[in-house]
Coordinates of N, CA and C and ligand atoms in Angstrom, one line a residue:
X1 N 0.8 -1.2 0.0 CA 0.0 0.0 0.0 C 0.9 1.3 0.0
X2 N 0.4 2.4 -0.7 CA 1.1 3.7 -1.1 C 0.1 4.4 -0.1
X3 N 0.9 5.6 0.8 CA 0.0 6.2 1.8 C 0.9 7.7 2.1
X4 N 0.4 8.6 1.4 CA 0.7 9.8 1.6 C -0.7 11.0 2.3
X5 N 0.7 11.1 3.6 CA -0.9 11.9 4.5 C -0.1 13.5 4.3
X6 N -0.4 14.3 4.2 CA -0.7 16.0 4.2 C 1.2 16.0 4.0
X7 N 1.1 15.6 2.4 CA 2.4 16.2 1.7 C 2.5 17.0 1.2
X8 N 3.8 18.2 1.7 CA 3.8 19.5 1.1 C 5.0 19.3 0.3
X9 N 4.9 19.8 -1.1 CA 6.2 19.7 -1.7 C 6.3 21.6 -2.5
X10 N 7.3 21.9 -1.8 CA 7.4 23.5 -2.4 C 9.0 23.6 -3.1
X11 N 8.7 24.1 -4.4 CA 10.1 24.2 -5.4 C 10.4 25.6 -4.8
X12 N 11.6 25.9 -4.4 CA 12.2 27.2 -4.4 C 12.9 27.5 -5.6
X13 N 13.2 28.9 -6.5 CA 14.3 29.2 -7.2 C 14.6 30.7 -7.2
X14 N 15.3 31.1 -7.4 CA 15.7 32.3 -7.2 C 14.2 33.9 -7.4
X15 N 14.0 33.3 -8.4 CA 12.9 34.1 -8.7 C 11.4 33.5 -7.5
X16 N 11.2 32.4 -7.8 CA 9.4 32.1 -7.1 C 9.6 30.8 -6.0
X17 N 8.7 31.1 -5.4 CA 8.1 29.6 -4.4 C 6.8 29.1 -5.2
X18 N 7.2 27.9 -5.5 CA 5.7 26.8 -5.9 C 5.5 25.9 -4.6
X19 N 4.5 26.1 -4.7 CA 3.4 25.1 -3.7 C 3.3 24.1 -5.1
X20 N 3.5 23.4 -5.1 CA 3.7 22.1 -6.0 C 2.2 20.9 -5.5
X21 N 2.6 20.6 -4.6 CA 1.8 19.9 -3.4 C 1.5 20.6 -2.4
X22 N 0.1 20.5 -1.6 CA -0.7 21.3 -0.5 C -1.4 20.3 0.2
X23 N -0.7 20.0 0.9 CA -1.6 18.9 2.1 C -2.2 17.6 1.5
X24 N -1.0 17.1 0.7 CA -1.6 16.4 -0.4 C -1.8 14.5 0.5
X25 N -3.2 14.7 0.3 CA -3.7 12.9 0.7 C -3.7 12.4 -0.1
X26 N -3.6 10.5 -0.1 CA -3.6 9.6 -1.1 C -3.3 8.5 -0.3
X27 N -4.5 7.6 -0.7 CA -4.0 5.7 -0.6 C -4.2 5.3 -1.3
X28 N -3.2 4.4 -1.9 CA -3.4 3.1 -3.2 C -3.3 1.7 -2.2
X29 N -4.2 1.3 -3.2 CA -4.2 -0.3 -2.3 C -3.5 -1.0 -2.8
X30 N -3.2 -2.2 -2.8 CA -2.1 -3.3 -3.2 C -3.0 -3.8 -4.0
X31 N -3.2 -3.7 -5.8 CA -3.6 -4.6 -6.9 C -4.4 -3.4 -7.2
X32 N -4.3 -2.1 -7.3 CA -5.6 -1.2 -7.8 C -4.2 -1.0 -9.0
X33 N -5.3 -0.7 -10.1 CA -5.0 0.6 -11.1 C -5.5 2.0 -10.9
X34 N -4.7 2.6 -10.6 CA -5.5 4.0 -10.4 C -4.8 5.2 -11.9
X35 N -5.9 6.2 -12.4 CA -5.0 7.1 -12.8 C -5.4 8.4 -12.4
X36 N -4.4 9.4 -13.1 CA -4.1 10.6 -12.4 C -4.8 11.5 -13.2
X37 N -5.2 12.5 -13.6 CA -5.7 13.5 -14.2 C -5.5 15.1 -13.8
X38 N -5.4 15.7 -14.4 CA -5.3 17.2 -13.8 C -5.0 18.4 -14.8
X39 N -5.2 19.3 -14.7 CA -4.6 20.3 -15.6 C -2.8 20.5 -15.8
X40 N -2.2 20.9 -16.6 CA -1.5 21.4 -17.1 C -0.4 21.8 -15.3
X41 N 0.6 21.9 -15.0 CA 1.5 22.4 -14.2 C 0.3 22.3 -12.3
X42 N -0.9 21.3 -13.0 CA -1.5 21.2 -11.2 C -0.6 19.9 -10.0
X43 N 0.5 19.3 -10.7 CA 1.5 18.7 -9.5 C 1.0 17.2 -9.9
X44 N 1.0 16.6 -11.2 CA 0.8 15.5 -11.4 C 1.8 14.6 -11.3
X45 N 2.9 15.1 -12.4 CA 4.3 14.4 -12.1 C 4.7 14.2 -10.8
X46 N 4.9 15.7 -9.8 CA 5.5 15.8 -8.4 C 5.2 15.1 -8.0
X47 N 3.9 14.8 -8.1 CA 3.3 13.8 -6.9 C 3.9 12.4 -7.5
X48 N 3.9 12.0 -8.7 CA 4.8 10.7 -9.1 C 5.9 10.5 -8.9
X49 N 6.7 11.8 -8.7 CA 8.1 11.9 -8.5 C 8.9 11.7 -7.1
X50 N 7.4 11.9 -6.5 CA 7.7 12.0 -4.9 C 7.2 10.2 -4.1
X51 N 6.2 10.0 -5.2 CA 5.8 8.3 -5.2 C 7.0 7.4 -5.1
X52 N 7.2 7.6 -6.2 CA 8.3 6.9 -7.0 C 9.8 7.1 -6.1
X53 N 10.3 7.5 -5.3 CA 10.8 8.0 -4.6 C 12.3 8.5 -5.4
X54 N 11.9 9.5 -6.5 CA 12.9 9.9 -7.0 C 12.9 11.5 -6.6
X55 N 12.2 12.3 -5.8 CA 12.4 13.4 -5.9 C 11.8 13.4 -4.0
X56 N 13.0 14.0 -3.2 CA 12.6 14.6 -1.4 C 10.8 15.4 -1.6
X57 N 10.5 14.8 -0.2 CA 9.4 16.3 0.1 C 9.4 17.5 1.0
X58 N 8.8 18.1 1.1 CA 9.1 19.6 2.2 C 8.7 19.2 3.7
X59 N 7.4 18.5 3.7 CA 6.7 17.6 4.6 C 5.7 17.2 4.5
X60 N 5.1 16.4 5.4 CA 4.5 15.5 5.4 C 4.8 14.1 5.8
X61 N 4.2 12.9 5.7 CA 4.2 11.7 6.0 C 3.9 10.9 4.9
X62 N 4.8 9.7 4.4 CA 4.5 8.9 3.3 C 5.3 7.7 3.3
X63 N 4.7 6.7 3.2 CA 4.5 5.3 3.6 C 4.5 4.5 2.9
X64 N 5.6 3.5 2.3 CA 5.4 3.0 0.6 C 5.6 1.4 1.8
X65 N 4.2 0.3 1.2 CA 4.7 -0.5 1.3 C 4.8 -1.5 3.3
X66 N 4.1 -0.3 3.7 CA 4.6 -0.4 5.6 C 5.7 0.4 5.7
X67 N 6.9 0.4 4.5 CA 8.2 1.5 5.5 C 7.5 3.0 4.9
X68 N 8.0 3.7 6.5 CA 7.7 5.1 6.2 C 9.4 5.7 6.0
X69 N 9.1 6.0 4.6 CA 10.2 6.8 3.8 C 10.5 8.5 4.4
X70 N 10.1 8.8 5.2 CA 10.4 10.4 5.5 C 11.3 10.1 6.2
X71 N 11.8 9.5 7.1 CA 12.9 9.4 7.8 C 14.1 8.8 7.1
X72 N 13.8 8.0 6.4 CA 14.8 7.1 5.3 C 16.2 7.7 4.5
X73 N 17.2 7.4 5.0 CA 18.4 7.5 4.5 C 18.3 7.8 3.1
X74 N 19.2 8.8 2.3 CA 19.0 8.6 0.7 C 19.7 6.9 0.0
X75 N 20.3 6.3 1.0 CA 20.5 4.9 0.5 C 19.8 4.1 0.8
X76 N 18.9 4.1 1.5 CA 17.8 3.4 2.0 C 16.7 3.7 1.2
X77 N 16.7 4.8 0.7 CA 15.4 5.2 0.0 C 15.5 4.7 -1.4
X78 N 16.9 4.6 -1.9 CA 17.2 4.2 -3.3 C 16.9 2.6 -3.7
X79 N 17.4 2.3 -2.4 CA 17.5 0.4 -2.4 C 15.8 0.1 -2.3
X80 N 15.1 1.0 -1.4 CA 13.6 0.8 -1.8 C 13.2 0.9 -3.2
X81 N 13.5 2.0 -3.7 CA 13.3 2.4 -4.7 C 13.4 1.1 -5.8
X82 N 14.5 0.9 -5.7 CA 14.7 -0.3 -6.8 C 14.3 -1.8 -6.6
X83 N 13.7 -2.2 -5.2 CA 13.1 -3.0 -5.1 C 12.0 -2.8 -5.3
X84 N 11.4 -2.4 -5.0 CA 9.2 -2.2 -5.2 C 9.3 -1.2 -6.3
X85 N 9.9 -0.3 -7.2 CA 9.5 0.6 -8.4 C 9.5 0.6 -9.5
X86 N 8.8 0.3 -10.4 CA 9.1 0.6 -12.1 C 8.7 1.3 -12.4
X87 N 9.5 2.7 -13.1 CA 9.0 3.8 -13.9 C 8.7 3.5 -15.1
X88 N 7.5 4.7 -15.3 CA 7.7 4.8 -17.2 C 7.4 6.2 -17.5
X89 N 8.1 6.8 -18.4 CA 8.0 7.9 -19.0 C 7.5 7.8 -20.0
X90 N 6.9 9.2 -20.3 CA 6.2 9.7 -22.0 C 7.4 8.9 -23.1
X91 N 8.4 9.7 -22.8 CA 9.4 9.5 -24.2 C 10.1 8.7 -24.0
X92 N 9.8 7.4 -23.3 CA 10.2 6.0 -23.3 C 11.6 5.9 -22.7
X93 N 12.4 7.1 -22.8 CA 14.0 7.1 -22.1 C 14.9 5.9 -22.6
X94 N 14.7 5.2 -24.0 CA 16.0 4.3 -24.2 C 16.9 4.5 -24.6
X95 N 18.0 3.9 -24.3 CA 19.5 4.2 -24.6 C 19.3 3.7 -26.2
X96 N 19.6 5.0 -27.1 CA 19.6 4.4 -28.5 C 20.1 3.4 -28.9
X97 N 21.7 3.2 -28.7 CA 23.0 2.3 -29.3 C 23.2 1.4 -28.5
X98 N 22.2 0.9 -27.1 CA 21.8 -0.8 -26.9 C 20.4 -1.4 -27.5
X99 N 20.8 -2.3 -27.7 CA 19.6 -3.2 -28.2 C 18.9 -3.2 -27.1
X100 N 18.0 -4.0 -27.5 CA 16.7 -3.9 -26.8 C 16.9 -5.2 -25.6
X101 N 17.5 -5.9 -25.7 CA 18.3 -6.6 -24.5 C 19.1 -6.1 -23.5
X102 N 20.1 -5.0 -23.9 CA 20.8 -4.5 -23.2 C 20.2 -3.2 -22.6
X103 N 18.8 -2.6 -23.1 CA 18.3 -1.6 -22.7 C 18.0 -2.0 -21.4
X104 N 17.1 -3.3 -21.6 CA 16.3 -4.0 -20.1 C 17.5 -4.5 -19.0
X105 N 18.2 -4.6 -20.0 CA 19.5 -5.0 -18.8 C 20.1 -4.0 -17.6
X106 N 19.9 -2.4 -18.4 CA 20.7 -1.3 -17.3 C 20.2 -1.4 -16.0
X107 N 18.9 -1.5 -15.7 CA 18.5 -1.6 -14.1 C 19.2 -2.0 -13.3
X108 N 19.3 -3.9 -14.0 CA 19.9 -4.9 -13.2 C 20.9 -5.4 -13.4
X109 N 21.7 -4.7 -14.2 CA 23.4 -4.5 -14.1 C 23.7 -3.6 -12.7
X110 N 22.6 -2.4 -12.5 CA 22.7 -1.6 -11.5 C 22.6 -2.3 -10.3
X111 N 21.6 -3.1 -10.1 CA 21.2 -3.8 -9.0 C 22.4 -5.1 -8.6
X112 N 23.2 -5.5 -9.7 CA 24.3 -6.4 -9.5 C 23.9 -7.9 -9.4
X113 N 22.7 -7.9 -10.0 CA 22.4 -9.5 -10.3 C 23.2 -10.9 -11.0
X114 N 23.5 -11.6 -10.7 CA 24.5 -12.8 -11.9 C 23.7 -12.8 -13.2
X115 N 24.9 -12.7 -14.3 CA 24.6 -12.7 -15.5 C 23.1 -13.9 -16.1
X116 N 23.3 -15.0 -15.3 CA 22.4 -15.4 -15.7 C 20.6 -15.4 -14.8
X117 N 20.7 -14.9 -13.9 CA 19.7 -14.1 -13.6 C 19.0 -12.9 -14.2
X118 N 19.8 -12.4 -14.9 CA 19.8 -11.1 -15.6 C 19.2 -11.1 -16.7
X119 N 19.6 -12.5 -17.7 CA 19.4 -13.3 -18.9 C 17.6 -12.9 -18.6
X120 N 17.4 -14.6 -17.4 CA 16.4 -14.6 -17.3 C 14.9 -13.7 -17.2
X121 N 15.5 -13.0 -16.5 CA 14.3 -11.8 -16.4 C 14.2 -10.9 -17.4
X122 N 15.4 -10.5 -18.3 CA 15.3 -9.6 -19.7 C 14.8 -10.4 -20.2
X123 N 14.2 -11.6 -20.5 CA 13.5 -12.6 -21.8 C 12.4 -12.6 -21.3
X124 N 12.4 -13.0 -20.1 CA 10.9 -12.8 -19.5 C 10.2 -11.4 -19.4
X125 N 10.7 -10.6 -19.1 CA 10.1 -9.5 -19.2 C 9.9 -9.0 -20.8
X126 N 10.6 -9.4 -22.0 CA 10.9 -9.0 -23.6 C 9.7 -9.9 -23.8
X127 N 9.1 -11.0 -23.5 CA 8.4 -12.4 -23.9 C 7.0 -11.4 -23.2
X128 N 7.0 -10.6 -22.1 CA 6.0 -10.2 -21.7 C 5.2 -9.6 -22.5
X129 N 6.2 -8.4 -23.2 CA 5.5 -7.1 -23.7 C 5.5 -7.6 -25.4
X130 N 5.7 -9.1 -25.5 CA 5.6 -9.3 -26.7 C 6.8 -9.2 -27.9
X131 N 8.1 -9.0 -27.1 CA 9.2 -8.0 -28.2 C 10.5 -9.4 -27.5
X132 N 9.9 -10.4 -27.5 CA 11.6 -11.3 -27.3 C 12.0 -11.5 -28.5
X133 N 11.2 -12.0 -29.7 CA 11.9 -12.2 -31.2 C 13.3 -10.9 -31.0
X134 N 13.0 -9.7 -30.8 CA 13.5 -8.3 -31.4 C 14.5 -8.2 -30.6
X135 N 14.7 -9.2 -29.7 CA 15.7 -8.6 -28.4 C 17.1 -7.9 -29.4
X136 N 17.3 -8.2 -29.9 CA 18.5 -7.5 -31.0 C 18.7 -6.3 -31.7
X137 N 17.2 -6.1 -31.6 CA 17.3 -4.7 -32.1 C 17.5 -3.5 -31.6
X138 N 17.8 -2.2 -32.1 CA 17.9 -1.2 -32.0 C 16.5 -0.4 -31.6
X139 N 16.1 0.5 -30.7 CA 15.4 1.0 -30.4 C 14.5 1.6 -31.3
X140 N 15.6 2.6 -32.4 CA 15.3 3.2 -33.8 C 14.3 2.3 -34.7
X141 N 14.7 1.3 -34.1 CA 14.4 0.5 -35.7 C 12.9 -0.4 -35.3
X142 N 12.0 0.0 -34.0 CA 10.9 0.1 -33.5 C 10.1 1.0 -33.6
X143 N 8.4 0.4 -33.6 CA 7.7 2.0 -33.9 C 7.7 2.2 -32.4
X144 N 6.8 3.3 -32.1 CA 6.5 3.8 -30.9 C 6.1 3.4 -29.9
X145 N 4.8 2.8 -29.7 CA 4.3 1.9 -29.1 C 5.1 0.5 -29.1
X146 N 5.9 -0.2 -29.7 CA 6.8 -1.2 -29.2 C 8.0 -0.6 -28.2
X147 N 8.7 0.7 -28.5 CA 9.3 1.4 -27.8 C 8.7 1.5 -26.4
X148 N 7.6 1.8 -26.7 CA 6.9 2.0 -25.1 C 7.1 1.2 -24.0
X149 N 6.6 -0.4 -25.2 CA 6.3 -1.5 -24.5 C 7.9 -2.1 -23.8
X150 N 8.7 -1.9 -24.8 CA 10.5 -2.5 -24.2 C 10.2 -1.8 -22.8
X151 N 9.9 0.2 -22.6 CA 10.2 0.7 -21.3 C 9.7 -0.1 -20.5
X152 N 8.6 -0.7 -21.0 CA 7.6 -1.0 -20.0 C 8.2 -2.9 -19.4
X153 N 8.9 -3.5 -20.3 CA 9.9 -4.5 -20.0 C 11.1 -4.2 -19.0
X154 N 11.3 -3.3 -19.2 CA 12.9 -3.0 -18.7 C 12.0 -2.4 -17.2
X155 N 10.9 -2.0 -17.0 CA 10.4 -1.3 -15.6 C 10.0 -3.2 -15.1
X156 N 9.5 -3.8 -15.8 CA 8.9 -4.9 -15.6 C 10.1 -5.9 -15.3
X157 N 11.4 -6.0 -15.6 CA 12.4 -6.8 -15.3 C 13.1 -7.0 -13.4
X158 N 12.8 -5.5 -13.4 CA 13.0 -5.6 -12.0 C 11.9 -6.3 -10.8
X159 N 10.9 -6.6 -11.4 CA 9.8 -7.5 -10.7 C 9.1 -6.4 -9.7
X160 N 8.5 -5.3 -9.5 CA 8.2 -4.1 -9.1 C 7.1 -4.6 -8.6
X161 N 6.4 -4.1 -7.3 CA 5.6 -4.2 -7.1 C 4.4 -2.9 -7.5
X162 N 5.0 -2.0 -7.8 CA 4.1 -0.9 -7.5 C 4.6 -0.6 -9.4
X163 N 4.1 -0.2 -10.2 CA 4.8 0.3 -11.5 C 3.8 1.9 -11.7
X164 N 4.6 3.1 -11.8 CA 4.3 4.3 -11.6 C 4.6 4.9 -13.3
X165 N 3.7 5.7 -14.2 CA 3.5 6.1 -14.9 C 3.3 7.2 -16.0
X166 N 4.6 7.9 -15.8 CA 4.1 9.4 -16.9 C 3.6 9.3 -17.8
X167 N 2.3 10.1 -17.9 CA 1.9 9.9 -19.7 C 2.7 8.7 -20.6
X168 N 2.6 7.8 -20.0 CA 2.8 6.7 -20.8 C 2.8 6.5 -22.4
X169 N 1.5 6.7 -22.9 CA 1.0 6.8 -24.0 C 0.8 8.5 -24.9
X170 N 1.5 9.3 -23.8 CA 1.5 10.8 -24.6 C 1.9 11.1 -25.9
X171 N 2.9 10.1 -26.2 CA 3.5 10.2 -28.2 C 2.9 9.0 -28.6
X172 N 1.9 8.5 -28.2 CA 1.9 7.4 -29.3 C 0.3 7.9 -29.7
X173 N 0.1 7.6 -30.9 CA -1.9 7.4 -31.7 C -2.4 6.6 -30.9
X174 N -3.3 6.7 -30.9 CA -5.0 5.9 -30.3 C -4.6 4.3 -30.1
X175 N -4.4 3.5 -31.3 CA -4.6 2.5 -31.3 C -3.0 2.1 -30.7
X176 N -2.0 2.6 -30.5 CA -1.1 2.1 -29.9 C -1.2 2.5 -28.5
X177 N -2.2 3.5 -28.2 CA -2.0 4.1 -26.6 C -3.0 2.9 -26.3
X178 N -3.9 2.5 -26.8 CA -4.9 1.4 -26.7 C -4.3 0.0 -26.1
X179 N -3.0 -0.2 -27.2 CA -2.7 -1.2 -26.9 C -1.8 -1.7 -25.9
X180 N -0.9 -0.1 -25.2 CA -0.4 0.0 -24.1 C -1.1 -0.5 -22.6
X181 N -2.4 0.1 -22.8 CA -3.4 0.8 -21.8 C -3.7 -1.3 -21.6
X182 N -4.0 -1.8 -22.5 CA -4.2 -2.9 -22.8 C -2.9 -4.1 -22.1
X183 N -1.9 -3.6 -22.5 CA -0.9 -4.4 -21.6 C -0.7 -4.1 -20.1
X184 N -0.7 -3.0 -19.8 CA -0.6 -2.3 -18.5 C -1.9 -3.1 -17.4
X185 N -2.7 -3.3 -18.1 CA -4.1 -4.0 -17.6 C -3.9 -5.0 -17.6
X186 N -3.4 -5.8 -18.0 CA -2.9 -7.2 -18.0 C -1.8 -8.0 -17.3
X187 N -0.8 -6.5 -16.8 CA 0.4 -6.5 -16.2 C -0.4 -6.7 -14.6
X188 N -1.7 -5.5 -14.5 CA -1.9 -5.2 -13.0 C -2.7 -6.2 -12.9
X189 N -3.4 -7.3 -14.0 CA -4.4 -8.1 -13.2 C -3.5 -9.6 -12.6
X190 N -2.0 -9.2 -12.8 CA -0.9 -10.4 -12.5 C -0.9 -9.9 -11.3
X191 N -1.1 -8.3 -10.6 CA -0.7 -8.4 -9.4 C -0.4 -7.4 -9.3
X192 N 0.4 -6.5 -10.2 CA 1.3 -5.4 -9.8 C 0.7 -4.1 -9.8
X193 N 0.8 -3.2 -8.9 CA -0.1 -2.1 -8.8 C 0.1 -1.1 -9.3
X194 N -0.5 -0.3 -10.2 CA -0.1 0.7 -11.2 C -0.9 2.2 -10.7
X195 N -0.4 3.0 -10.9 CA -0.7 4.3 -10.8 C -0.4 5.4 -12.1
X196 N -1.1 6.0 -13.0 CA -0.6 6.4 -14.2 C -1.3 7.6 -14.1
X197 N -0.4 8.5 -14.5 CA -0.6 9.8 -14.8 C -1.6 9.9 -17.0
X198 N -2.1 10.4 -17.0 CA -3.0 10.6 -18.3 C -3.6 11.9 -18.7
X199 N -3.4 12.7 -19.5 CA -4.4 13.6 -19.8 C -5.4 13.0 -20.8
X200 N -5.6 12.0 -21.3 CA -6.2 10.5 -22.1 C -7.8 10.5 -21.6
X201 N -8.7 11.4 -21.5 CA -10.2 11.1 -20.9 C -10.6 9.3 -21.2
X202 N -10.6 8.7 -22.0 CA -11.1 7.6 -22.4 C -10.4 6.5 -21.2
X203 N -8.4 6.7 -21.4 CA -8.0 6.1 -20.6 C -8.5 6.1 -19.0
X204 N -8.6 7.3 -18.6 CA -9.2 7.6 -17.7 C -10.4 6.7 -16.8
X205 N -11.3 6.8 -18.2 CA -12.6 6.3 -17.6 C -12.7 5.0 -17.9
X206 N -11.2 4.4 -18.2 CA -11.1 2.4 -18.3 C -10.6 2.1 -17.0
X207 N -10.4 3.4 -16.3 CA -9.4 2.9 -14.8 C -10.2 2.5 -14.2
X208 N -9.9 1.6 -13.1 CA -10.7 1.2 -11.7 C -11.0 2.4 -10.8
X209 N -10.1 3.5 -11.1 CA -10.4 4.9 -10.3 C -9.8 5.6 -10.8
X210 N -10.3 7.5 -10.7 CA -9.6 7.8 -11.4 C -10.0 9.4 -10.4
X211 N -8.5 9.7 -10.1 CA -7.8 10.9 -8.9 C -7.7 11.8 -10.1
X212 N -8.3 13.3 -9.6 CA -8.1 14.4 -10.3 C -7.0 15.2 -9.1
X213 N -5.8 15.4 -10.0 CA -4.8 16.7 -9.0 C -5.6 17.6 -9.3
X214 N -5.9 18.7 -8.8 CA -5.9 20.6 -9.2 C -5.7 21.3 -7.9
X215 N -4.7 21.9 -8.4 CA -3.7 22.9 -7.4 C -3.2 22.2 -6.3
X216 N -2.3 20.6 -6.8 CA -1.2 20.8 -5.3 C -2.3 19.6 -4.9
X217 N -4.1 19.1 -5.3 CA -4.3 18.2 -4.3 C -5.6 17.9 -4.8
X218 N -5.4 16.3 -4.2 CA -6.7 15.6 -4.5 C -8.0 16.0 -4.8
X219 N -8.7 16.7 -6.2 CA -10.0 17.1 -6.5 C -10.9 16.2 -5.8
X220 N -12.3 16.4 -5.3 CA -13.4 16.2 -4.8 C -14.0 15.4 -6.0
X221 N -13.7 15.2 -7.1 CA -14.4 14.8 -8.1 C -14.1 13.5 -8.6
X222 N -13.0 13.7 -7.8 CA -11.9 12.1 -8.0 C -13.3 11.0 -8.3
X223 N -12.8 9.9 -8.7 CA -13.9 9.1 -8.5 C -13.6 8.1 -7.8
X224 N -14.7 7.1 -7.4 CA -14.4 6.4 -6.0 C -14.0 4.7 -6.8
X225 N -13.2 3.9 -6.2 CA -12.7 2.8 -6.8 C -13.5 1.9 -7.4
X226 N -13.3 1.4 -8.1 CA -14.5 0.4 -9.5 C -15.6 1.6 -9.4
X227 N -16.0 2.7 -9.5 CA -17.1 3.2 -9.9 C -17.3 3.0 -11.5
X228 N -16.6 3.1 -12.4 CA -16.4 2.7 -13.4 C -16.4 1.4 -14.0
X229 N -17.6 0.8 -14.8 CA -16.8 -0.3 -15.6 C -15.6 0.1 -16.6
X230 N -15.4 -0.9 -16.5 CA -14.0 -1.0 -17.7 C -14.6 -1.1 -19.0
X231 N -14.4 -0.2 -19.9 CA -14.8 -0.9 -21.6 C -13.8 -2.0 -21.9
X232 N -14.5 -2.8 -22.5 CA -13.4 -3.8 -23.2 C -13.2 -3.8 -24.7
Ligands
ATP1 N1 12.1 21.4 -10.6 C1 11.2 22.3 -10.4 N2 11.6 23.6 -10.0 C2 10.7 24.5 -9.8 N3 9.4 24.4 -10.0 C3 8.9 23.2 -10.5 C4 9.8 22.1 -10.7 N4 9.1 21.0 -11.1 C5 7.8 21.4 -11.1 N5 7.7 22.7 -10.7 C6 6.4 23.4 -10.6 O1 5.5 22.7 -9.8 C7 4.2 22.8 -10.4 C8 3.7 21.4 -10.7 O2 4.5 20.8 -11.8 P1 4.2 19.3 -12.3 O3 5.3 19.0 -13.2 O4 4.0 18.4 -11.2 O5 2.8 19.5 -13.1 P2 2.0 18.5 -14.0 O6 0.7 18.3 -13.4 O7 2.8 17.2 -14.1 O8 1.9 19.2 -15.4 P3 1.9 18.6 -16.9 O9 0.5 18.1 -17.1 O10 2.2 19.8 -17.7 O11 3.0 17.6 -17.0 C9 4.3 23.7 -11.6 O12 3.9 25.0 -11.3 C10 5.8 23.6 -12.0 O13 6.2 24.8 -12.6
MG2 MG1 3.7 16.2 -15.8

């Protein structure tokens, strides 16, 4: 379970203070898909960035999992990090001039796994998203939506409990955001709990729930969990 009680996250820079986050609440449960909605600069990312535990907060209280992270060493916070997290970005972040084997590989080169552990979960994870034939290839030489799906391997290799989501589908057409949206659903009905940021109305209303940010904090309009059926 993800459990953030009254997190403030404020950017300083020379010029301005943002209130980023404002007393910001949130529980995810263990096996929800939830996504994110909100206008334009209302703290959609922050709050994933602060999930995901790649970016400190100002204060507040937040709880990934039973450990509470606010007290947590930045090495302690990292080694969580890479145990329970799989990111995904909009623009997929692949290293162009590894193949698509070695892309999925950088996590767990990081993590220091034996080569043949390593093997295994890059096939398994390539075999997931449908792209093991390809493991050879160059990133380039994929359309968009396969690109997506490798990130979504290489987040998936580390075996994550929680997999956290920028505009996932932001560069890709309909029918490949479709067919993302479609794997990602398939990924969380194995178990893994997803959280995905979208400006995607359609996506939105396929979620099991679906949290509006505006200004720094959970809209009232949010909707409440399965209120929605799913289209299929
Ligand atoms: N590193 C930073 N330094 C200063 N201000 C920042 C920083 N990152 C974000 N902000 C500010 O915090 C606010 C929230 O930004 P955030 O990126 O979370 O919005 P968002 O909801 O993800 O927007 P978008 O839909 O455009 O991606 C914005 O006002 C933004 O300018
Ligand atoms: Mg954003």
């Amino acid at each position: 379970m993800l459990e953030m009680q009254s997190i403030n996250k404020i950017f300083t820079t020379d010029l301005i203070e943002t209130h980023a986050l404002r007393d910001f609440n949130l529980e995810v449960e263990e096996g929800e898909f939830i996504t994110v909605t909100g206008p334009s600069g209302s703290g959609k990312t922050t709050f994933l960035n602060i999930a995901g535990l790649l970016e400190p907060f100002s204060s507040g209280r937040y709880s990934l999992d039973g450990q509470d992270v606010s007290q947590m060493s930045d090495n302690d916070r990292s080694r969580l990090r890479n145990q329970k997290i799989g990111f995904i970005f909009q623009s997929f972040n692949l290293i162009p001039d590894l193949d698509l084997f070695d892309n999925v590989d950088v996590p767990l080169r990081y993590r220091g796994f034996p080569a043949k552990e390593r093997r295994r979960r890059i096939m398994q994870a390539l075999e997931r998203v449908g792209l093991a034939a390809r493991a050879n290839h160059l990133p380039a030489q994929l359309s968009g939506g396969q690109q997506q799906r490798v990130a979504i391997a290489r987040a998936l290799a580390g075996e994550p409990k929680f997999l956290l989501a920028d505009e996932p589908t932001g560069n890709l057409d309909s029918l490949m955001a479709r067919q993302v949206m479609e794997l990602l659903e398939g990924i969380n009905r194995e178990g893994t709990t997803i959280v995905m940021v979208t400006h995607d109305p359609e996506l939105a209303l396929r979620s099991q729930r679906n949290i509006q940010i505006i200004d720094g904090q959970v809209s009232d309009f949010s909707s409440a969990p399965a209120a929605v059926e799913p289209l299929v």
